[in-house]
Amino acid sequence: METIADTTFPVQYEQLEELAKRKLPNDVFDYVQSGAGAEETLRANRQAFEQWKIVPRFLKDVSHLSTKVKVNGTEIAAPILLAPIGMQGIVHGEGELASARAAAKENLPFVSSTVSSYSMEEIASETHGVRWFQLYYPNDPAIAKSLVERAETAGYTAIVITVDTAMLGYRERDRSNRYSPFLLGKGIANYEADAVFNERMSRSENASFLDEMKKIFYKSSLCWEDIAYLRSITTLPIYLKGILSAEDARTAADFGIEGIVVSNHGGRQLDGCIASLDALSSIKKEVGDELTILFDSGIRRGADIVKALALGADAVFVGRPYLYGLAVDGEVGVQRVLKQLKEDLFISLSLAGVSSLKELNEQWVQRA
Amino acid sequence: METIADTTFPVQYEQLEELAKRKLPNDVFDYVQSGAGAEETLRANRQAFEQWKIVPRFLKDVSHLSTKVKVNGTEIAAPILLAPIGMQGIVHGEGELASARAAAKENLPFVSSTVSSYSMEEIASETHGVRWFQLYYPNDPAIAKSLVERAETAGYTAIVITVDTAMLGYRERDRSNRYSPFLLGKGIANYEADAVFNERMSRSENASFLDEMKKIFYKSSLCWEDIAYLRSITTLPIYLKGILSAEDARTAADFGIEGIVVSNHGGRQLDGCIASLDALSSIKKEVGDELTILFDSGIRRGADIVKALALGADAVFVGRPYLYGLAVDGEVGVQRVLKQLKEDLFISLSLAGVSSLKELNEQWVQRA
Amino acid sequence: METIADTTFPVQYEQLEELAKRKLPNDVFDYVQSGAGAEETLRANRQAFEQWKIVPRFLKDVSHLSTKVKVNGTEIAAPILLAPIGMQGIVHGEGELASARAAAKENLPFVSSTVSSYSMEEIASETHGVRWFQLYYPNDPAIAKSLVERAETAGYTAIVITVDTAMLGYRERDRSNRYSPFLLGKGIANYEADAVFNERMSRSENASFLDEMKKIFYKSSLCWEDIAYLRSITTLPIYLKGILSAEDARTAADFGIEGIVVSNHGGRQLDGCIASLDALSSIKKEVGDELTILFDSGIRRGADIVKALALGADAVFVGRPYLYGLAVDGEVGVQRVLKQLKEDLFISLSLAGVSSLKELNEQWVQRA
Amino acid sequence: METIADTTFPVQYEQLEELAKRKLPNDVFDYVQSGAGAEETLRANRQAFEQWKIVPRFLKDVSHLSTKVKVNGTEIAAPILLAPIGMQGIVHGEGELASARAAAKENLPFVSSTVSSYSMEEIASETHGVRWFQLYYPNDPAIAKSLVERAETAGYTAIVITVDTAMLGYRERDRSNRYSPFLLGKGIANYEADAVFNERMSRSENASFLDEMKKIFYKSSLCWEDIAYLRSITTLPIYLKGILSAEDARTAADFGIEGIVVSNHGGRQLDGCIASLDALSSIKKEVGDELTILFDSGIRRGADIVKALALGADAVFVGRPYLYGLAVDGEVGVQRVLKQLKEDLFISLSLAGVSSLKELNEQWVQRA
């Protein structure tokens, strides 16, 4: 029998977004909500979900369905990870601490961003939940090594290296607002706590902290050799986030990493690029037997997850929904969003006639 | 020569919906009008009709056209059935009694829901029209048997078993409104009148009526074996409602039932699933010679019916239109809606150059 | 060098429609503007034009281009005919008299409707321009014969028999408005002037004029035998208006008539049917060498005409644009609309690199 | 690290357009912004960009990427040219002088229109930047020759001959506004300064300047022979602007000219014609090895340029964006627009994983 929500927390994503909009200063909301350029890819991400349709099967006993799944060697409550979102302190004072606690309570992995508002150690100290560390590979291998080693020490169990950020996307709304949380120093906790970075800065004459960060933050020469180096310095599983072509997925598999995240950064980096969901199928064909395939960009509801899983994802990243939850009600808000999404997913899978996640495949979807 | 409507009853579906909206409390209207999730399937159902176009043929004598058709062994006025809609008491005090009387007057079958506001016997006592019984298969075979036997006794001539409701869909607007007509006890008449259910409840300690219903209402383990059991306990024709794949239609045919209803529950169960109309053609190819194929989800006007029939349906279910008629003007409103739909269908068929329903086939439609 | 319009008459179709809307009573405007049913076909007619795109060719001397063309054996100023629109008296007192005069001044054929507000003889007396007669084939062959003979006598040079009106379309806005210009007696002039009709009425006891008209107006048994009869009673060229399939076009060619009008009655008859433009190409392939192919439904601008001609039409019918011109400014308004359309067509052809109408073919268009 | 814009100049194209709208008289803004006819092509130009999607490649060192490219034998800062826009005096007093200076400062070619508000010599005297001359081929070869020779003398390094303007497009908003900057004498500077034109006028009895211009401005007989003549009178490279078919591109290549501009005149000439971007791919296949292919019509952002280059363009023309910049802030505004576009392009290329412009090809895009 249906459950009736016992709070006034928004049920619909659109309502949640609207509420977050009212709670946040305009420039902060714009930063979270907007995409790069004309936001063509931001829209395309959602349109792709509308174009793929689920073909349900019925009269299959779904009473034993569980959304539990093993990802990166660990069983989690559902094939859902909290996407690495930086600088969460701009939407709520507790920032990543609140999000990570909520994730742990829901037994979902928290992927912590390099540019978090709290250091990875602070975040780790708050929760025993599954945590992964997302790495913006810095333009100084010694700092990269330091960050990865700290992640290992702090109990992070995977490294997600973002490959689509050779530089910041051309984000017009932030430029219009003249807003950069980065320049406001909201995402520097991991650097402030980093001995190698601090040592480097001490060698730099008259450098401010931010100036030094600017020097090393982006690495436009990031290439496969850096992946090889990363592989050499850590035994943690490595996931490449941002892959959108079968060709790159192929190369990734050949480099001996564990998985990829098919993602266009939620439409925030290269505008005009393909919808993340549209990239999934050919990548699955290419490396489905070799790599763990995670999906990111555009997930809002349970049906979206069903489609991504059917098209080849082993699990999905969820971003803006939980950040809006954080903005609206801190840890409780994040947890509420995760609970709703899990329930929606469970119901959607059941109604699609999926009796076990293992059987869900491309025969469950068709293009409209 | 054209007929000019002799009342102020709305002619256009959109006007009718608007009027119902004004008449009903917000949460009741939302319950009726909304779909599950993001309402993607609710929209897709209509978009599918827009994408299929009728190719009319002319200079064929259509003066002998009749919309009369034999369905389930009985001649009815048109290939239209009143879809099983539960808890009609929430939109009008007379609920199913009014709808069933209107259906009988128009010589169209009334498919009575398991969760009707009046018991199937009360509904039967109001009318001699054709009545089918829709079954939500309960999680207790003895109650299933009891309901089916009562339907037989009360003169219902077919069983429509709904297969797409292993659990309730994730209906966001109802959750937002914290509205559940079910929990308000609006759909319990058939249980209150059921000896087996009452006997079961008497064995249950301290159970409330609703608590007991919650225990048995949904059966997430519903499977083909239950269909076999249903087949074994009744000689009534059986129709499976909710089939959306040729594969399931194939299995249905092999189980020796009489027909299927291609339906996505009006977009109220699995959001993101294919439009009902888009599922029709492949199902027709698979089982068109073996099963009666009924269509449900999205019918608003005569042209919609022409398209569904051309794509393989033997008849269609109509849902929200008649419920809005009920909300607006009770029995008279339902009858008005049915009359209009019949006239619209007759005109649409005539203008499509269909001289007999038998000749209408897929050559009459093409995808735009 | 460009010409700047020397009046305030609207240049854009949308402005013209808006102005007509302001000038006319609501129910009259609705009657003119609306389509049948959900107006899906009304929209589809326009969408089809958006989907076909012109591929222009350049550096071809277009200085000798003329829009003059021979249609039905007569040279006219451009491949444009005034579509048969009945009951023009509802939008302007001079009705068809004004439209026919404007057509003659622009050397374009006026196709006069059976249900004109003035009799075909009155219209003929106003102008020496090219006139065709549109026939709603009545349910009494003697009256059909009488109408056709009168048309011959009055100098009409072709018969356009409408085949898509076995009965009136299901026009929801007119039903909502309870508006029927027909029942208001606005389209009876040709019957009032008809000796055979009057003689028939005199035999009918207590019949009112309208009652008698209702009896004979629609012929739902209209079929190819009636076309054969029509062929036998007149030497005038015959055009079948409403053909939408290659199959019907084939039959038409075999019946020895002169041409067809590919039309869906401007979306006013069968809602949900294919866009007229989408029907053109396959019909051209089937009968392009045998029949004159005219096009109707959706023409608003010069580029639309270029597309229809490229897809196989020999000329096009224009309807609502000139009727709005009539509503706004009588004869002057109609003439203004025709002048603008001719100029727009001339420019569009020139810019498409068409040096002679004869060379325009399907290579000039592609689907987007 | 990202740059935050240091002024209040609009970042988004839509904001820029809105600001220009507020600054300019309605009729002037309409003239700039509108397209011909129903503006179907104006919209199609943008829709085509939405339909093509970039497939980025990652982990390629893009730190050496440069947007510098050799076009027409000269290295320029980016593959961007300022499209020939006539009569720029209507949006800003300094007109082309300001635009040309801004182009030079950004090291991008300025393509000067035949109907500029300042003469080509005045424009040349303002800047040492790269300048091309756009020619509306006049209906008097002596004047054509004079204009071309003046362009050579004034240091223009290429001739862009527009082939899509046999006459002015049917621009409805200008006709509604009764606005013609041409007739207002805003684009006559090059004629006033032309000895051959003036000599011709002196032979014409009682002729006004504009009357004489009208006589010679459009040449509807423009054909390949005129291209041959143009070829014979100048050694400057010749580019044909307005080509939209592989067939015409083929002929162009056979005529020994240097390049073509795939363009539909920003939707201002033939409405209903194909989107410029949709014409690019087949033209690239036909003449990609023989001719320089430039692209025009619809470029608004960096991602648009990436798509056009991937589909075969060597460089693109930008029109309305810089004209709005001119309207809003003169030379500074144009320069601002160009700077933003270059930065957006650089970022978009980098994020697409393009390490050198040379490698960008059709494998970087796919149709959605």
mmCIF file of C-alpha atoms in Angstrom, chain C residues 8-227:
data_model
loop_
_atom_site.group_PDB
_atom_site.id
_atom_site.type_symbol
_atom_site.label_atom_id
_atom_site.label_comp_id
_atom_site.label_asym_id
_atom_site.label_seq_id
_atom_site.Cartn_x
_atom_site.Cartn_y
_atom_site.Cartn_z
ATOM 1 C CA THR C 8 -1.096 49.896 -43.592
ATOM 2 C CA PHE C 9 -2.587 46.615 -44.747
ATOM 3 C CA PRO C 10 -0.907 43.785 -42.801
ATOM 4 C CA VAL C 11 2.079 42.193 -44.476
ATOM 5 C CA GLN C 12 2.392 39.189 -42.203
ATOM 6 C CA TYR C 13 -0.175 36.419 -42.260
ATOM 7 C CA GLU C 14 -0.289 36.349 -38.480
ATOM 8 C CA GLN C 15 -1.068 40.056 -38.335
ATOM 9 C CA LEU C 16 -3.753 39.643 -40.954
ATOM 10 C CA GLU C 17 -5.342 36.832 -38.986
ATOM 11 C CA GLU C 18 -5.205 38.917 -35.837
ATOM 12 C CA LEU C 19 -6.864 41.838 -37.573
ATOM 13 C CA ALA C 20 -9.588 39.589 -38.983
ATOM 14 C CA LYS C 21 -10.125 38.238 -35.509
ATOM 15 C CA ARG C 22 -10.706 41.712 -34.188
ATOM 16 C CA LYS C 23 -13.083 42.580 -37.020
ATOM 17 C CA LEU C 24 -15.260 39.464 -36.879
ATOM 18 C CA PRO C 25 -17.656 38.174 -34.244
ATOM 19 C CA ASN C 26 -16.007 35.405 -32.231
ATOM 20 C CA ASP C 27 -18.114 32.593 -33.589
ATOM 21 C CA VAL C 28 -17.545 33.659 -37.187
ATOM 22 C CA PHE C 29 -13.809 33.936 -36.718
ATOM 23 C CA ASP C 30 -13.729 30.568 -34.964
ATOM 24 C CA TYR C 31 -15.642 29.025 -37.845
ATOM 25 C CA VAL C 32 -13.101 30.328 -40.337
ATOM 26 C CA GLN C 33 -9.944 29.722 -38.356
ATOM 27 C CA SER C 34 -10.585 26.433 -36.595
ATOM 28 C CA GLY C 35 -10.001 22.863 -37.640
ATOM 29 C CA ALA C 36 -11.822 19.695 -36.737
ATOM 30 C CA GLY C 37 -11.300 17.762 -33.519
ATOM 31 C CA ALA C 38 -8.165 18.601 -31.584
ATOM 32 C CA GLU C 39 -6.884 20.573 -34.595
ATOM 33 C CA GLU C 40 -4.022 18.160 -34.913
ATOM 34 C CA THR C 41 -4.228 18.212 -38.704
ATOM 35 C CA LEU C 42 -4.541 21.982 -38.753
ATOM 36 C CA ARG C 43 -1.175 22.112 -36.962
ATOM 37 C CA ALA C 44 0.296 19.246 -38.966
ATOM 38 C CA ASN C 45 -0.356 21.091 -42.211
ATOM 39 C CA ARG C 46 1.957 23.851 -41.094
ATOM 40 C CA GLN C 47 4.524 21.579 -39.466
ATOM 41 C CA ALA C 48 4.912 19.726 -42.736
ATOM 42 C CA PHE C 49 5.979 22.927 -44.442
ATOM 43 C CA GLU C 50 8.579 23.511 -41.748
ATOM 44 C CA GLN C 51 9.980 20.028 -42.250
ATOM 45 C CA TRP C 52 10.527 20.378 -45.967
ATOM 46 C CA LYS C 53 13.329 22.746 -46.894
ATOM 47 C CA ILE C 54 14.238 24.382 -50.176
ATOM 48 C CA VAL C 55 17.711 23.778 -51.585
ATOM 49 C CA PRO C 56 18.329 26.840 -53.744
ATOM 50 C CA ARG C 57 20.583 26.950 -56.795
ATOM 51 C CA PHE C 58 22.481 30.096 -57.697
ATOM 52 C CA LEU C 59 24.133 31.954 -60.556
ATOM 53 C CA LYS C 60 21.357 31.013 -62.907
ATOM 54 C CA ASP C 61 19.926 33.917 -64.837
ATOM 55 C CA VAL C 62 16.460 34.378 -63.307
ATOM 56 C CA SER C 63 15.702 37.652 -65.046
ATOM 57 C CA HIS C 64 13.244 36.000 -67.408
ATOM 58 C CA LEU C 65 11.295 34.175 -64.743
ATOM 59 C CA SER C 66 7.564 34.483 -65.034
ATOM 60 C CA THR C 67 5.025 33.085 -62.615
ATOM 61 C CA LYS C 68 2.521 32.762 -65.448
ATOM 62 C CA VAL C 69 1.373 29.230 -65.973
ATOM 63 C CA LYS C 70 -1.281 27.357 -67.909
ATOM 64 C CA VAL C 71 -3.756 25.574 -65.678
ATOM 65 C CA ASN C 72 -6.834 23.838 -67.064
ATOM 66 C CA GLY C 73 -5.876 25.149 -70.484
ATOM 67 C CA THR C 74 -5.824 28.811 -69.514
ATOM 68 C CA GLU C 75 -2.862 30.991 -68.740
ATOM 69 C CA ILE C 76 -3.118 32.562 -65.324
ATOM 70 C CA ALA C 77 -0.891 35.075 -63.564
ATOM 71 C CA ALA C 78 0.584 32.600 -61.102
ATOM 72 C CA PRO C 79 0.014 29.003 -60.012
ATOM 73 C CA ILE C 80 -2.481 30.152 -57.410
ATOM 74 C CA LEU C 81 -6.234 29.579 -57.272
ATOM 75 C CA LEU C 82 -8.712 30.962 -54.788
ATOM 76 C CA ALA C 83 -9.910 27.921 -52.876
ATOM 77 C CA PRO C 84 -13.642 27.259 -52.748
ATOM 78 C CA ILE C 85 -14.787 28.733 -49.453
ATOM 79 C CA GLY C 86 -18.479 28.692 -48.785
ATOM 80 C CA MET C 87 -20.689 31.281 -47.169
ATOM 81 C CA GLN C 88 -18.329 34.198 -47.551
ATOM 82 C CA GLY C 89 -21.205 36.490 -46.660
ATOM 83 C CA ILE C 90 -20.509 35.762 -43.025
ATOM 84 C CA VAL C 91 -17.266 37.734 -43.119
ATOM 85 C CA HIS C 92 -18.208 40.526 -45.528
ATOM 86 C CA GLY C 93 -21.446 41.737 -47.065
ATOM 87 C CA GLU C 94 -20.170 41.449 -50.624
ATOM 88 C CA GLY C 95 -18.889 37.933 -49.982
ATOM 89 C CA GLU C 96 -17.934 35.993 -53.089
ATOM 90 C CA LEU C 97 -18.682 38.941 -55.349
ATOM 91 C CA ALA C 98 -15.765 40.811 -53.841
ATOM 92 C CA SER C 99 -13.454 37.819 -53.841
ATOM 93 C CA ALA C 100 -14.231 36.916 -57.427
ATOM 94 C CA ARG C 101 -13.654 40.480 -58.611
ATOM 95 C CA ALA C 102 -10.311 40.617 -56.821
ATOM 96 C CA ALA C 103 -9.317 37.266 -58.328
ATOM 97 C CA ALA C 104 -10.177 38.497 -61.797
ATOM 98 C CA LYS C 105 -8.156 41.676 -61.341
ATOM 99 C CA GLU C 106 -5.166 39.578 -60.357
ATOM 100 C CA ASN C 107 -5.826 37.103 -63.180
ATOM 101 C CA LEU C 108 -6.179 34.164 -60.830
ATOM 102 C CA PRO C 109 -9.023 31.622 -60.996
ATOM 103 C CA PHE C 110 -11.834 31.888 -58.501
ATOM 104 C CA VAL C 111 -13.193 28.526 -57.418
ATOM 105 C CA SER C 112 -16.756 29.150 -56.376
ATOM 106 C CA SER C 113 -18.307 27.012 -53.647
ATOM 107 C CA THR C 114 -21.621 25.188 -53.906
ATOM 108 C CA VAL C 115 -22.605 26.897 -50.684
ATOM 109 C CA SER C 116 -21.714 30.425 -51.700
ATOM 110 C CA SER C 117 -23.635 33.348 -50.253
ATOM 111 C CA TYR C 118 -24.368 34.545 -53.764
ATOM 112 C CA SER C 119 -25.528 32.308 -56.595
ATOM 113 C CA MET C 120 -23.039 31.218 -59.185
ATOM 114 C CA GLU C 121 -24.873 33.359 -61.751
ATOM 115 C CA GLU C 122 -24.630 36.450 -59.585
ATOM 116 C CA ILE C 123 -20.934 35.817 -59.118
ATOM 117 C CA ALA C 124 -20.440 35.249 -62.839
ATOM 118 C CA SER C 125 -22.176 38.499 -63.677
ATOM 119 C CA GLU C 126 -19.628 40.435 -61.659
ATOM 120 C CA THR C 127 -16.508 39.387 -63.474
ATOM 121 C CA HIS C 128 -15.018 38.015 -66.643
ATOM 122 C CA GLY C 129 -12.218 36.307 -64.735
ATOM 123 C CA VAL C 130 -11.534 32.601 -64.781
ATOM 124 C CA ARG C 131 -14.083 30.787 -62.634
ATOM 125 C CA TRP C 132 -14.341 27.149 -61.594
ATOM 126 C CA PHE C 133 -17.289 25.610 -59.811
ATOM 127 C CA GLN C 134 -16.868 23.491 -56.696
ATOM 128 C CA LEU C 135 -19.522 20.842 -56.266
ATOM 129 C CA TYR C 136 -20.743 19.273 -53.052
ATOM 130 C CA TYR C 137 -22.371 16.371 -54.805
ATOM 131 C CA PRO C 138 -25.971 16.323 -53.607
ATOM 132 C CA ASN C 139 -27.917 13.271 -52.622
ATOM 133 C CA ASP C 140 -30.106 13.676 -55.709
ATOM 134 C CA PRO C 141 -28.475 13.260 -59.112
ATOM 135 C CA ALA C 142 -30.976 15.535 -60.785
ATOM 136 C CA ILE C 143 -29.857 18.423 -58.626
ATOM 137 C CA ALA C 144 -26.220 17.546 -59.284
ATOM 138 C CA LYS C 145 -26.930 17.667 -62.989
ATOM 139 C CA SER C 146 -28.749 20.958 -62.665
ATOM 140 C CA LEU C 147 -25.933 22.598 -60.724
ATOM 141 C CA VAL C 148 -23.327 21.420 -63.218
ATOM 142 C CA GLU C 149 -25.328 22.584 -66.213
ATOM 143 C CA ARG C 150 -25.857 25.972 -64.621
ATOM 144 C CA ALA C 151 -22.116 26.217 -64.032
ATOM 145 C CA GLU C 152 -21.452 25.465 -67.684
ATOM 146 C CA THR C 153 -23.965 28.052 -68.766
ATOM 147 C CA ALA C 154 -22.563 30.663 -66.429
ATOM 148 C CA GLY C 155 -19.082 30.268 -67.866
ATOM 149 C CA TYR C 156 -17.404 28.209 -65.177
ATOM 150 C CA THR C 157 -14.648 26.253 -66.870
ATOM 151 C CA ALA C 158 -14.024 23.355 -64.510
ATOM 152 C CA ILE C 159 -15.839 21.294 -61.914
ATOM 153 C CA VAL C 160 -14.079 20.649 -58.603
ATOM 154 C CA ILE C 161 -15.918 17.892 -56.806
ATOM 155 C CA THR C 162 -15.155 17.628 -53.123
ATOM 156 C CA VAL C 163 -14.733 14.034 -52.014
ATOM 157 C CA ASP C 164 -13.823 14.485 -48.347
ATOM 158 C CA THR C 165 -17.191 15.646 -47.097
ATOM 159 C CA ALA C 166 -19.380 12.578 -46.755
ATOM 160 C CA MET C 167 -20.561 14.503 -43.735
ATOM 161 C CA LEU C 168 -19.418 17.548 -41.829
ATOM 162 C CA GLY C 169 -16.240 17.190 -39.797
ATOM 163 C CA TYR C 170 -16.440 17.130 -36.026
ATOM 164 C CA ARG C 171 -15.659 20.804 -35.482
ATOM 165 C CA GLU C 172 -15.477 21.330 -31.797
ATOM 166 C CA ARG C 173 -15.213 25.073 -31.705
ATOM 167 C CA ASP C 174 -18.333 25.499 -33.807
ATOM 168 C CA ARG C 175 -20.144 23.005 -31.610
ATOM 169 C CA SER C 176 -18.998 24.874 -28.536
ATOM 170 C CA ASN C 177 -20.183 28.128 -30.063
ATOM 171 C CA ARG C 178 -23.358 26.448 -31.296
ATOM 172 C CA TYR C 179 -22.576 28.088 -34.589
ATOM 173 C CA SER C 180 -23.569 26.851 -38.002
ATOM 174 C CA PRO C 181 -23.585 29.367 -40.818
ATOM 175 C CA PHE C 182 -25.240 26.674 -42.870
ATOM 176 C CA LEU C 183 -28.205 26.461 -40.547
ATOM 177 C CA LEU C 184 -28.319 30.234 -40.497
ATOM 178 C CA GLY C 185 -29.072 30.044 -44.202
ATOM 179 C CA LYS C 186 -25.869 31.734 -45.325
ATOM 180 C CA GLY C 187 -24.957 29.234 -48.021
ATOM 181 C CA ILE C 188 -28.202 28.558 -49.845
ATOM 182 C CA ALA C 189 -28.053 30.937 -52.768
ATOM 183 C CA ASN C 190 -27.315 28.240 -55.333
ATOM 184 C CA TYR C 191 -30.239 26.161 -54.093
ATOM 185 C CA GLU C 192 -32.656 29.050 -53.994
ATOM 186 C CA ALA C 193 -31.813 29.712 -57.602
ATOM 187 C CA ASP C 194 -32.087 26.107 -58.663
ATOM 188 C CA ALA C 195 -35.188 25.078 -60.569
ATOM 189 C CA VAL C 196 -34.731 21.371 -59.935
ATOM 190 C CA PHE C 197 -34.250 21.887 -56.211
ATOM 191 C CA ASN C 198 -37.310 24.137 -56.027
ATOM 192 C CA GLU C 199 -39.396 21.716 -57.982
ATOM 193 C CA ARG C 200 -38.350 18.938 -55.609
ATOM 194 C CA MET C 201 -39.232 21.064 -52.617
ATOM 195 C CA SER C 202 -42.648 21.809 -54.018
ATOM 196 C CA ARG C 203 -43.313 18.062 -53.991
ATOM 197 C CA SER C 204 -42.271 17.820 -50.344
ATOM 198 C CA GLU C 205 -45.043 18.327 -47.859
ATOM 199 C CA ASN C 206 -44.632 21.065 -45.242
ATOM 200 C CA ALA C 207 -40.908 21.090 -45.842
ATOM 201 C CA SER C 208 -38.911 24.145 -44.975
ATOM 202 C CA PHE C 209 -36.145 25.151 -47.307
ATOM 203 C CA LEU C 210 -33.452 24.165 -44.829
ATOM 204 C CA ASP C 211 -35.094 20.846 -44.032
ATOM 205 C CA GLU C 212 -35.080 19.990 -47.681
ATOM 206 C CA MET C 213 -31.475 21.057 -48.057
ATOM 207 C CA LYS C 214 -30.497 18.877 -45.110
ATOM 208 C CA LYS C 215 -32.006 15.915 -46.879
ATOM 209 C CA ILE C 216 -29.983 16.289 -50.018
ATOM 210 C CA PHE C 217 -26.839 18.112 -48.996
ATOM 211 C CA TYR C 218 -24.566 15.325 -47.800
ATOM 212 C CA LYS C 219 -24.184 12.093 -49.661
ATOM 213 C CA SER C 220 -22.394 9.580 -47.482
ATOM 214 C CA SER C 221 -22.745 6.993 -50.221
ATOM 215 C CA LEU C 222 -20.678 9.122 -52.616
ATOM 216 C CA CYS C 223 -18.537 6.759 -54.651
ATOM 217 C CA TRP C 224 -16.684 6.281 -57.891
ATOM 218 C CA GLU C 225 -19.916 5.548 -59.745
ATOM 219 C CA ASP C 226 -20.962 9.109 -58.986
ATOM 220 C CA ILE C 227 -17.772 10.334 -60.570
#
